XYZ file of C-alpha atoms in Angstrom:
130
model
C 187.546 53.895 232.782
C 185.034 52.745 230.539
C 182.752 53.177 233.026
C 183.671 56.632 233.322
C 183.699 57.382 229.969
C 179.666 55.764 229.648
C 178.784 57.906 232.589
C 180.054 61.290 230.933
C 177.962 60.078 227.803
C 174.709 59.716 229.965
C 175.355 62.463 231.930
C 175.322 64.844 228.557
C 172.882 62.746 226.871
C 170.335 64.681 229.983
C 171.301 68.139 229.161
C 169.095 69.892 226.478
C 170.350 70.376 222.876
C 172.507 73.269 221.855
C 172.134 74.378 218.567
C 175.038 76.628 217.606
C 174.546 76.878 214.201
C 174.249 80.953 213.755
C 171.780 82.539 211.126
C 172.029 85.778 209.898
C 169.306 88.230 210.480
C 169.186 89.900 207.091
C 167.088 88.300 204.417
C 166.250 89.198 200.510
C 165.179 87.222 197.875
C 168.812 86.102 196.840
C 172.065 86.153 198.375
C 172.546 89.262 195.924
C 169.595 91.202 197.548
C 170.904 90.203 200.959
C 174.761 91.806 199.505
C 172.990 95.096 198.421
C 171.108 95.407 201.963
C 174.555 95.621 203.275
C 175.997 91.771 204.474
C 179.129 91.395 204.192
C 179.853 88.332 206.030
C 179.404 85.114 204.408
C 177.015 82.435 206.193
C 173.663 81.213 206.760
C 170.681 83.220 205.541
C 167.158 82.924 204.721
C 165.781 83.753 201.622
C 162.135 84.069 199.812
C 162.451 84.524 196.220
C 159.293 86.189 194.549
C 157.340 83.343 193.739
C 158.348 80.836 196.776
C 155.560 80.207 199.440
C 158.399 80.148 201.957
C 161.787 81.025 202.948
C 164.240 78.659 203.243
C 167.706 78.548 204.013
C 170.990 78.806 201.893
C 174.861 79.756 202.434
C 175.623 83.329 201.077
C 179.053 83.978 199.995
C 179.457 87.454 200.165
C 183.005 88.446 198.266
C 185.288 91.583 198.961
C 183.531 93.283 196.291
C 180.196 93.214 197.762
C 178.825 90.424 195.732
C 176.575 88.104 197.048
C 176.627 84.416 195.234
C 173.893 81.677 196.385
C 176.168 78.186 197.196
C 174.371 75.705 194.906
C 176.653 72.709 195.572
C 179.356 72.064 198.153
C 181.681 68.957 197.970
C 184.502 68.466 200.017
C 185.744 65.567 201.292
C 183.195 62.595 200.013
C 181.308 62.589 203.187
C 177.574 62.873 201.078
C 176.806 60.361 198.661
C 175.923 62.107 195.401
C 174.416 59.596 193.840
C 170.557 60.270 194.312
C 167.235 59.878 192.781
C 165.392 62.524 190.510
C 163.600 63.320 193.772
C 166.419 64.075 196.303
C 167.971 66.214 193.373
C 164.825 68.089 193.003
C 164.545 68.565 196.869
C 168.005 68.976 197.990
C 170.016 67.039 200.300
C 173.024 67.288 202.434
C 173.326 69.529 205.283
C 174.276 73.492 205.455
C 176.625 74.824 208.090
C 177.243 78.280 208.747
C 181.246 77.451 208.587
C 180.650 76.155 205.161
C 182.525 72.655 206.121
C 179.445 70.278 204.806
C 178.927 68.599 201.615
C 175.153 69.519 200.141
C 172.555 70.171 196.849
C 170.537 72.832 197.386
C 167.789 71.832 195.333
C 166.499 71.874 191.594
C 163.236 73.598 192.967
C 164.863 76.171 195.088
C 167.443 76.972 192.215
C 164.586 77.169 189.866
C 162.818 79.802 192.182
C 165.713 81.685 192.593
C 166.666 81.981 188.751
C 163.432 82.366 187.505
C 162.254 85.636 189.993
C 164.129 87.955 187.425
C 163.867 89.307 183.557
C 167.722 90.193 184.908
C 170.216 86.819 183.914
C 171.885 85.275 186.810
C 175.733 84.849 186.999
C 176.843 81.207 187.522
C 180.292 81.127 188.930
C 182.252 77.825 189.341
C 185.070 77.253 191.751
C 186.654 74.027 191.339
C 189.717 73.160 193.524
C 191.911 70.170 194.069
């Protein structure tokens, strides 16, 4: 039985990797901009804030009122160690997932780019669950 399992694993390792992460097509300066363009589904989106050199991936939560929220941090089960150094908090860590089931910190640099691109104030929403 062990030899059969090893053969199965070896066979699957020969196949090309399949990326199943679904990234939405709509892009914008932030998640509210994406929602304003008609997006109604929460998920992974590329955004490019005004002063960003390149776009980057974020998880946008689109609520039933048409508000787009950029998720800055997700903590679920302790699978990601958040005891990090300054550079790691600056750059971000963890992994974004299309089904919002992984832990991450978006990164101070990206948060700064998002929140300083407009003279309009941004709203911070904190959702805590136990």
